[in-house]
Tab-separated table of C-alpha atoms (C1' of nucleotides) and ligand atoms in Angstrom:
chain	number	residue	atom	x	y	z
A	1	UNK	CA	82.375	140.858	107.679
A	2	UNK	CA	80.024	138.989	108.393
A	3	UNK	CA	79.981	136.460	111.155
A	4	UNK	CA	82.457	138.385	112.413
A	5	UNK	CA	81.665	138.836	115.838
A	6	UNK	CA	80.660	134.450	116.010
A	7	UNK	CA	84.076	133.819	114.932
A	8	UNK	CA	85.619	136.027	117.202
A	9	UNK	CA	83.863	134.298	120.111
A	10	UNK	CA	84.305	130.935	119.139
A	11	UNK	CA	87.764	131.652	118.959
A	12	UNK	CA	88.085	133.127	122.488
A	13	UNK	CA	86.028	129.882	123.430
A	14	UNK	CA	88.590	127.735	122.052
A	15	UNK	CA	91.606	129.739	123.698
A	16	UNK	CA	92.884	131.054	120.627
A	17	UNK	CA	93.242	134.481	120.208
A	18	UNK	CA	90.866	136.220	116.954
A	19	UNK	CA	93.815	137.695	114.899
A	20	UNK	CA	93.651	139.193	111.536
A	21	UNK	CA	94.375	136.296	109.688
A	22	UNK	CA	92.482	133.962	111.576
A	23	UNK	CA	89.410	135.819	110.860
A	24	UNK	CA	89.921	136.017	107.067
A	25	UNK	CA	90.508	131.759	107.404
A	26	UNK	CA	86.769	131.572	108.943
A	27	UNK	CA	85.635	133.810	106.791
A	28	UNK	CA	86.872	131.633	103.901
A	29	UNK	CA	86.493	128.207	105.364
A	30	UNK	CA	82.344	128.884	107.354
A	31	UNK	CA	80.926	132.065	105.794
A	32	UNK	CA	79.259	129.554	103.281
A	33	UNK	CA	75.857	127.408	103.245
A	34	UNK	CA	77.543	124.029	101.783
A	35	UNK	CA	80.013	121.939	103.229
A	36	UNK	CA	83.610	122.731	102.003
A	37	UNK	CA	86.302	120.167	101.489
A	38	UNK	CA	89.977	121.670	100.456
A	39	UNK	CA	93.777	121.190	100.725
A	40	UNK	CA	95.994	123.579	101.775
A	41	UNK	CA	97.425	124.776	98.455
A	42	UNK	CA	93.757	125.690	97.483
A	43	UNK	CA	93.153	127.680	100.198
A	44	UNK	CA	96.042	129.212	99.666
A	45	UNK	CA	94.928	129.903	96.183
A	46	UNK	CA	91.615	131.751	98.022
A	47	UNK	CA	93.172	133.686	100.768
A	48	UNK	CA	94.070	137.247	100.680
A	49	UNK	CA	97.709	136.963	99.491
A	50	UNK	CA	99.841	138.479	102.641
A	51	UNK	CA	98.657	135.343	104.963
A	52	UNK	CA	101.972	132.899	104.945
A	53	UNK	CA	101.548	129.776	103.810
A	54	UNK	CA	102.818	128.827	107.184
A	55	UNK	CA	99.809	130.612	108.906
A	56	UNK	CA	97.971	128.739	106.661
A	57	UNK	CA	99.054	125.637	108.077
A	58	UNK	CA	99.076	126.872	111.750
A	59	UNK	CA	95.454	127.906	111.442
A	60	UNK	CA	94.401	124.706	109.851
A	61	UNK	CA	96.052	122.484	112.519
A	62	UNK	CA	94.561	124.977	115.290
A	63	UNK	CA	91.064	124.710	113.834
A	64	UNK	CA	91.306	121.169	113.363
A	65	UNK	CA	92.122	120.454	117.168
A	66	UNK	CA	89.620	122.447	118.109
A	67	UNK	CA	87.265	120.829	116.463
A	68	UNK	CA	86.532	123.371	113.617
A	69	UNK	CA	87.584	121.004	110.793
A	70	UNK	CA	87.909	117.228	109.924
A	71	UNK	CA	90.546	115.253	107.976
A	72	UNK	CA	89.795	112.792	106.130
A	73	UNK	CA	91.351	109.950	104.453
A	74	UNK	CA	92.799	109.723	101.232
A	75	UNK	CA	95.497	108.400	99.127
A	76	UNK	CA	96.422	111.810	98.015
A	77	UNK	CA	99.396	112.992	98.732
A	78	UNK	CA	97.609	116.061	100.182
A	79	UNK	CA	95.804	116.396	103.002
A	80	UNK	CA	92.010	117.401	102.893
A	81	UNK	CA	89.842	119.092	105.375
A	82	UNK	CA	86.208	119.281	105.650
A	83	UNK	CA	84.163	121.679	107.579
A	84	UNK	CA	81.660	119.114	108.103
A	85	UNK	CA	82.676	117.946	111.404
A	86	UNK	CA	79.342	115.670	111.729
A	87	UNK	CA	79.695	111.904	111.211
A	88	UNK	CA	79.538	111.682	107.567
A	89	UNK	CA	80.883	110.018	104.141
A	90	UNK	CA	82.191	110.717	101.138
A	91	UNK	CA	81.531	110.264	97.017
A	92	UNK	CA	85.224	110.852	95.798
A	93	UNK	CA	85.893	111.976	92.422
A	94	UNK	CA	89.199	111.268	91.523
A	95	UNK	CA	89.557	113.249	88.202
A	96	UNK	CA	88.473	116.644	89.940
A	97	UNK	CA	89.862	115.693	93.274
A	98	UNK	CA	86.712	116.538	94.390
A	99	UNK	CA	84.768	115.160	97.738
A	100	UNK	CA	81.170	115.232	98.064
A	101	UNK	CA	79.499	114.994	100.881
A	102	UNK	CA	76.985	111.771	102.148
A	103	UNK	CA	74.948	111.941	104.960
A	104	UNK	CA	74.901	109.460	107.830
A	105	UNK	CA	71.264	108.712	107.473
A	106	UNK	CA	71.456	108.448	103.768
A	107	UNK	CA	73.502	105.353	103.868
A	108	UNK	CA	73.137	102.769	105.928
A	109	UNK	CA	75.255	100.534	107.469
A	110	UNK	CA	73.986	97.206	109.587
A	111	UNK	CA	75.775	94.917	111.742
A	112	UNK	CA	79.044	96.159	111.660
A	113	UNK	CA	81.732	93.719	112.636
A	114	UNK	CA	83.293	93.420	115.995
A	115	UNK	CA	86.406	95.043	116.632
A	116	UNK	CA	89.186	93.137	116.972
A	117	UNK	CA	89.808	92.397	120.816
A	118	UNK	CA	90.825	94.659	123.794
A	119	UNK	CA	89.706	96.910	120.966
A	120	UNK	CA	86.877	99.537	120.523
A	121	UNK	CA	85.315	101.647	117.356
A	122	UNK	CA	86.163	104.750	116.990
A	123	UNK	CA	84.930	106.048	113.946
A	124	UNK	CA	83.946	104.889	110.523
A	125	UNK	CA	84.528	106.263	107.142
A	126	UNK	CA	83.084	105.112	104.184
A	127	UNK	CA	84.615	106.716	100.820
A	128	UNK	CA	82.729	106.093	97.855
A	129	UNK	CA	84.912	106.574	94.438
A	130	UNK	CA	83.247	107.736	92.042
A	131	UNK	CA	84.425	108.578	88.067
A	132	UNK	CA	82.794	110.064	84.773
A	133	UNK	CA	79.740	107.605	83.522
A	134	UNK	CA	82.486	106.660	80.279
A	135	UNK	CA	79.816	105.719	77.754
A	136	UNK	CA	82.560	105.664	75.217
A	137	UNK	CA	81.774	102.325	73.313
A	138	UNK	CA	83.015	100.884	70.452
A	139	UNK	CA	81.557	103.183	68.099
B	1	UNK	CA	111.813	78.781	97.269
B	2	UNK	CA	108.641	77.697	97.496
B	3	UNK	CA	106.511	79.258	94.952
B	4	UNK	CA	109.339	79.862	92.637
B	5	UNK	CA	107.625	79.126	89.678
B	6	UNK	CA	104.279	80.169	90.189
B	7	UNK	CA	106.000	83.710	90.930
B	8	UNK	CA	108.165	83.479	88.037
B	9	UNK	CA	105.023	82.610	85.713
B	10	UNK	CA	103.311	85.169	87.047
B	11	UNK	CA	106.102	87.603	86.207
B	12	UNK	CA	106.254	86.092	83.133
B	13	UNK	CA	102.541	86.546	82.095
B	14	UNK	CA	101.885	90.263	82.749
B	15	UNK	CA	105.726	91.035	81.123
B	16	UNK	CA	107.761	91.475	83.832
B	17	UNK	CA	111.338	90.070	83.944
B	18	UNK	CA	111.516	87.457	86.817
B	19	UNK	CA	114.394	89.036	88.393
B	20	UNK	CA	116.051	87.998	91.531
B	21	UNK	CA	114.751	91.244	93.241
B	22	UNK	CA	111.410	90.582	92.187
B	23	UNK	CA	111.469	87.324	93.016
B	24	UNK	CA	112.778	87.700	96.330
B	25	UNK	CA	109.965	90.559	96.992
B	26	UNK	CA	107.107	87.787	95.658
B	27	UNK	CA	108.162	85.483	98.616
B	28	UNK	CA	108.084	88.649	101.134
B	29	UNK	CA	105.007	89.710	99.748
B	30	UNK	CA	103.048	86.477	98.794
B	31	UNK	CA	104.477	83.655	100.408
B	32	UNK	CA	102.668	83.815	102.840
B	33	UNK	CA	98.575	82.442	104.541
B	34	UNK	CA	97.195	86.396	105.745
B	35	UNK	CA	96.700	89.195	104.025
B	36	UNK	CA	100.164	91.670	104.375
B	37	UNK	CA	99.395	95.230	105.013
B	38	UNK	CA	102.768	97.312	104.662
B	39	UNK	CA	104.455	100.228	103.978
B	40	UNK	CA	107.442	100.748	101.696
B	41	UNK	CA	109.656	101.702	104.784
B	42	UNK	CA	108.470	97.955	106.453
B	43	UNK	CA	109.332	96.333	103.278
B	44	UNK	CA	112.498	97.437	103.342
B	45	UNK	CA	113.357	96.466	106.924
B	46	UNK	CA	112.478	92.675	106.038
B	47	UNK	CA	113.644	92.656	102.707
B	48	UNK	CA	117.539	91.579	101.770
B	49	UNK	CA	119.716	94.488	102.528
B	50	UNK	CA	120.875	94.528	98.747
B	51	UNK	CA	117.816	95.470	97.379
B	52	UNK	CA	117.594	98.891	96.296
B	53	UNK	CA	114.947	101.474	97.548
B	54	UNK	CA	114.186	102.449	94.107
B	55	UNK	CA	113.590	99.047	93.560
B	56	UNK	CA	111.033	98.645	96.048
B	57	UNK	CA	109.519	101.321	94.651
B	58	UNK	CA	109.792	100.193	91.160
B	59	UNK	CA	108.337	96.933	91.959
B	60	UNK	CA	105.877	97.196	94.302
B	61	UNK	CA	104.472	100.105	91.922
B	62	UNK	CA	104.569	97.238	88.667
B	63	UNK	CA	102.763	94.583	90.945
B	64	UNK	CA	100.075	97.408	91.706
B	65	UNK	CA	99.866	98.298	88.218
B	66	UNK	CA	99.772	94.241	87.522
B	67	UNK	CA	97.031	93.957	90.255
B	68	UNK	CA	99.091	91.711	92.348
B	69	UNK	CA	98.471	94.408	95.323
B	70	UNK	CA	95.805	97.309	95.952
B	71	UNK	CA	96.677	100.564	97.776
B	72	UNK	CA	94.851	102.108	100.543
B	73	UNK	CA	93.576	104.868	101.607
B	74	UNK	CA	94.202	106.410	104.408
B	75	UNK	CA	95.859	109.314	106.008
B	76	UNK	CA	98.943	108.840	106.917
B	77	UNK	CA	101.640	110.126	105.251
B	78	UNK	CA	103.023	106.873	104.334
B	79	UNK	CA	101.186	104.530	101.898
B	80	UNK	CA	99.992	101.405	102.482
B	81	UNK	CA	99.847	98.499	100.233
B	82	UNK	CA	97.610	95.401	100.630
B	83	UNK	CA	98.489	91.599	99.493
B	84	UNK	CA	94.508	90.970	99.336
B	85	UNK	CA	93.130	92.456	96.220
B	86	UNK	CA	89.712	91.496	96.347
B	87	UNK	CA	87.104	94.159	97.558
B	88	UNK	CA	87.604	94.234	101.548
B	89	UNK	CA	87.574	97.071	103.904
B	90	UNK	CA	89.556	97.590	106.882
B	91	UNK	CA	89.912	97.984	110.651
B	92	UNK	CA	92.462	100.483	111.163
B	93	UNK	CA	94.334	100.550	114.366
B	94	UNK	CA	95.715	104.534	114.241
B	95	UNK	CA	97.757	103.854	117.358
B	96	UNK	CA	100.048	100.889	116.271
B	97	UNK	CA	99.426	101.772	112.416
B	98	UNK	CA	97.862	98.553	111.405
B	99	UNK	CA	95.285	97.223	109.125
B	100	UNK	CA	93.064	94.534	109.475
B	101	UNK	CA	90.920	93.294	106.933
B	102	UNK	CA	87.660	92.637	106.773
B	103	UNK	CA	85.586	90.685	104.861
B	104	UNK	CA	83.331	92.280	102.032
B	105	UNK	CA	80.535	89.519	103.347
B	106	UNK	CA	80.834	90.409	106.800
B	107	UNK	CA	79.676	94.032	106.816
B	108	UNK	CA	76.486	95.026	104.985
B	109	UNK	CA	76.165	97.954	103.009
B	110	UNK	CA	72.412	98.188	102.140
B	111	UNK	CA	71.222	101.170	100.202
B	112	UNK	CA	74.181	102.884	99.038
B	113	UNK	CA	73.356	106.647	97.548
B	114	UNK	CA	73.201	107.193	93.773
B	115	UNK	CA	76.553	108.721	92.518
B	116	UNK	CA	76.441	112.167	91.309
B	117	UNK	CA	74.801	113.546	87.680
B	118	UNK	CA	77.303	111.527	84.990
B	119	UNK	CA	79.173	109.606	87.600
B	120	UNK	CA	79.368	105.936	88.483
B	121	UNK	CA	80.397	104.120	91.726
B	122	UNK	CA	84.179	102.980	91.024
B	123	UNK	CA	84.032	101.250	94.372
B	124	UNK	CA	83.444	101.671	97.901
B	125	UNK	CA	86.058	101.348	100.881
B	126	UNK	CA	84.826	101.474	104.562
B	127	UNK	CA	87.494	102.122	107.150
B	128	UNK	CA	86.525	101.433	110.697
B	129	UNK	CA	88.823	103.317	113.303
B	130	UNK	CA	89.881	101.153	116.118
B	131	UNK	CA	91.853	102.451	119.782
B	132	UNK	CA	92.727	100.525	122.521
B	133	UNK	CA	89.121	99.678	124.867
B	134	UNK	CA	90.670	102.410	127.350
B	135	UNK	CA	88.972	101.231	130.455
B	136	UNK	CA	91.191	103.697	132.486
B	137	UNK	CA	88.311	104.426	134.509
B	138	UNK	CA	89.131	106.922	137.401
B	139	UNK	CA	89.989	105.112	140.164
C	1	DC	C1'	127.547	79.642	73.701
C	2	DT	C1'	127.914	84.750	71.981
C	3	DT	C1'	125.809	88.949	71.168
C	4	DG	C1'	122.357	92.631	71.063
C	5	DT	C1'	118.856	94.920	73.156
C	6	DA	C1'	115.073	96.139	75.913
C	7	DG	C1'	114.026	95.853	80.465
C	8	DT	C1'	115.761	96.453	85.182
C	9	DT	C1'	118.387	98.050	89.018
C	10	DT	C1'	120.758	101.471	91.398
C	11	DA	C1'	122.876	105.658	93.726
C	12	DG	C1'	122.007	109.848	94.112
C	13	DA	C1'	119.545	114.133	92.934
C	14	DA	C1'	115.135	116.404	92.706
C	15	DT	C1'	110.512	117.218	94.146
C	16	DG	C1'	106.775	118.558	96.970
C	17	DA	C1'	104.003	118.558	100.969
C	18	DT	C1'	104.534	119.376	105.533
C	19	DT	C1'	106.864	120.677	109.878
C	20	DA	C1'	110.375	123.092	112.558
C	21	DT	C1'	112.942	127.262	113.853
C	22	DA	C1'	113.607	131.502	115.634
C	23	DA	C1'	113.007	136.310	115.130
C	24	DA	C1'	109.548	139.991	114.626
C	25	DC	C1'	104.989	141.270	115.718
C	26	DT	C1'	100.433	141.812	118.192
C	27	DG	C1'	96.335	140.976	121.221
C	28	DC	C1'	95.258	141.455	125.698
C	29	DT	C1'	95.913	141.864	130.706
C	30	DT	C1'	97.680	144.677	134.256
D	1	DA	C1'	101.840	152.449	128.667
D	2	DA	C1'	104.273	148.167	129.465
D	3	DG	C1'	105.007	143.450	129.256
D	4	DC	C1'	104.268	138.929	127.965
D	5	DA	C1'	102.334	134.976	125.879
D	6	DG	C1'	100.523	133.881	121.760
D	7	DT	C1'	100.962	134.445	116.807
D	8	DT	C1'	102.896	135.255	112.352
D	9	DT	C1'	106.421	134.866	109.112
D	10	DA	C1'	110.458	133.784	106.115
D	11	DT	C1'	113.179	130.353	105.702
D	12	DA	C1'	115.368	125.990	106.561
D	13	DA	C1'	114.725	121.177	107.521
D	14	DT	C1'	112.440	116.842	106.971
D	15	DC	C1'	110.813	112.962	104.759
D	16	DA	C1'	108.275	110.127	101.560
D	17	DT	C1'	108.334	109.586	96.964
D	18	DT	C1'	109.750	110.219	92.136
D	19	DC	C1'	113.215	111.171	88.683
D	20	DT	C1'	117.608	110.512	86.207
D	21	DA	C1'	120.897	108.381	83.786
D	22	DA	C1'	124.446	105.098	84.025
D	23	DA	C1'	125.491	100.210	84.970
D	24	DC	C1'	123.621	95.739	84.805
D	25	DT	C1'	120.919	91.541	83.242
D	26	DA	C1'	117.306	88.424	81.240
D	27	DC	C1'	116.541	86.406	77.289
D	28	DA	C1'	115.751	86.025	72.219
D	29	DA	C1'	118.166	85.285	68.080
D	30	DG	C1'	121.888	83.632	65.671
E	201	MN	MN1	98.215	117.128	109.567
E	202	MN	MN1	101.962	105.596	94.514
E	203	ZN	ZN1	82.507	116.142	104.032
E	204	ZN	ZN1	93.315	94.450	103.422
DNA sequence: CTTGTAGTTTAGAATGATTATAAACTGCTT
DNA sequence: AAGCAGTTTATAATCATTCTAAACTACAAG
């Protein structure tokens, strides 16, 4: 294990106690050099098989208030998470169901419009859809 | 009726039977000067009470697929459907769940990232998230 | 105008992701 | 070691959406 003992403090820091199966989730979700975007059912697919699905959703939702973990928008019918929690966008591939990451300085975005009034920004997210370069002509 | 027969050509012209439900959900949907932003639960609180939900489904599903409306991504766990098919992007007000469009000419998207090996840009959707301009200041 | 048929509507069942419930379990403080 | 709040879990409930299959209807053809 091992981040172990950084998971087990940032969990303490958060107020959330550093179970067993909490532990295996980090290890799954931040033990890794690239960004990971899932759903649920795909981590479930990953995690060592006696973690309940419900855990699995407990966990999520705990890391996500905590600020572990992003959602982001999508017409799926599943939810995503990212564990990029930086402002950042998105190429989405539809046929994998796939999300890969853009960063904020590699897109640029001037003069945004005003929000609407008594209103302020919040956020923005900017989801690029992307699909397979068809070069099926004719022929 | 106003637009009667323009919806009924319409109808006519991508195949679809010009049925009094369908016709009914045209003049909801389209008789109308703003862009409409809805859900399928929304619909169904201004639409007559003898219309089906499977009908709203069925329909607003064949005027997608007809490219009379565009869905929208975001996270909720309800869809959203948009009257204004052209590319746009949003304003989205999380707190009283509503969309407001914006203008492709009115933000600028300069630079945009090449796609991924063998992909091509589909097209691009910027959501900007808007909350109430809390000026609950201390005092 | 009839009739025939494909297209449409509908009530209700099924699905599937997510959330709620409540009982058993466990990390941690005393 | 004990006790409790926090956590996990199986399972039920919820809720948006899709499916099913039977009844209905627009409309083309006669
Ligand atoms: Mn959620
Ligand atoms: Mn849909
Ligand atoms: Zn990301
Ligand atoms: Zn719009």
């Amino acid at each position: 294990m091992r981040h172990y003992k950084f998971h087990k403090e940032r969990l303490r820091s958060s107020g959330l106690r550093p179970t067993k199966q909490r532990l295996a989730i980090c290890k799954i979700l931040f033990d890794r050099k690239e960004t990971f975007h899932f759903t649920i059912e795909e981590l479930k697919k990953i995690a060592e098989k006696n973690i309940s699905l419900a855990t699995l959703y407990n966990t999520v939702h705990a890391f996500k208030k905590s600020g572990y973990l992003k959602e982001i928008s999508l017409k799926n019918k599943k939810t995503f998470f990212d564990t990029n929690t930086k402002n950042h966008h998105h190429f989405y591939d539809e046929e994998l169901s796939k999300l890969i990451d853009i960063k904020n300085e590699n897109i640029s975005l001037n003069n945004l419009p005003e929000a609407p009034y008594g209103k302020k920004i919040k956020d923005v997210e900017i989801l690029i859809r992307v699909a397979n370069n068809n070069q099926k002509q004719k022929k």
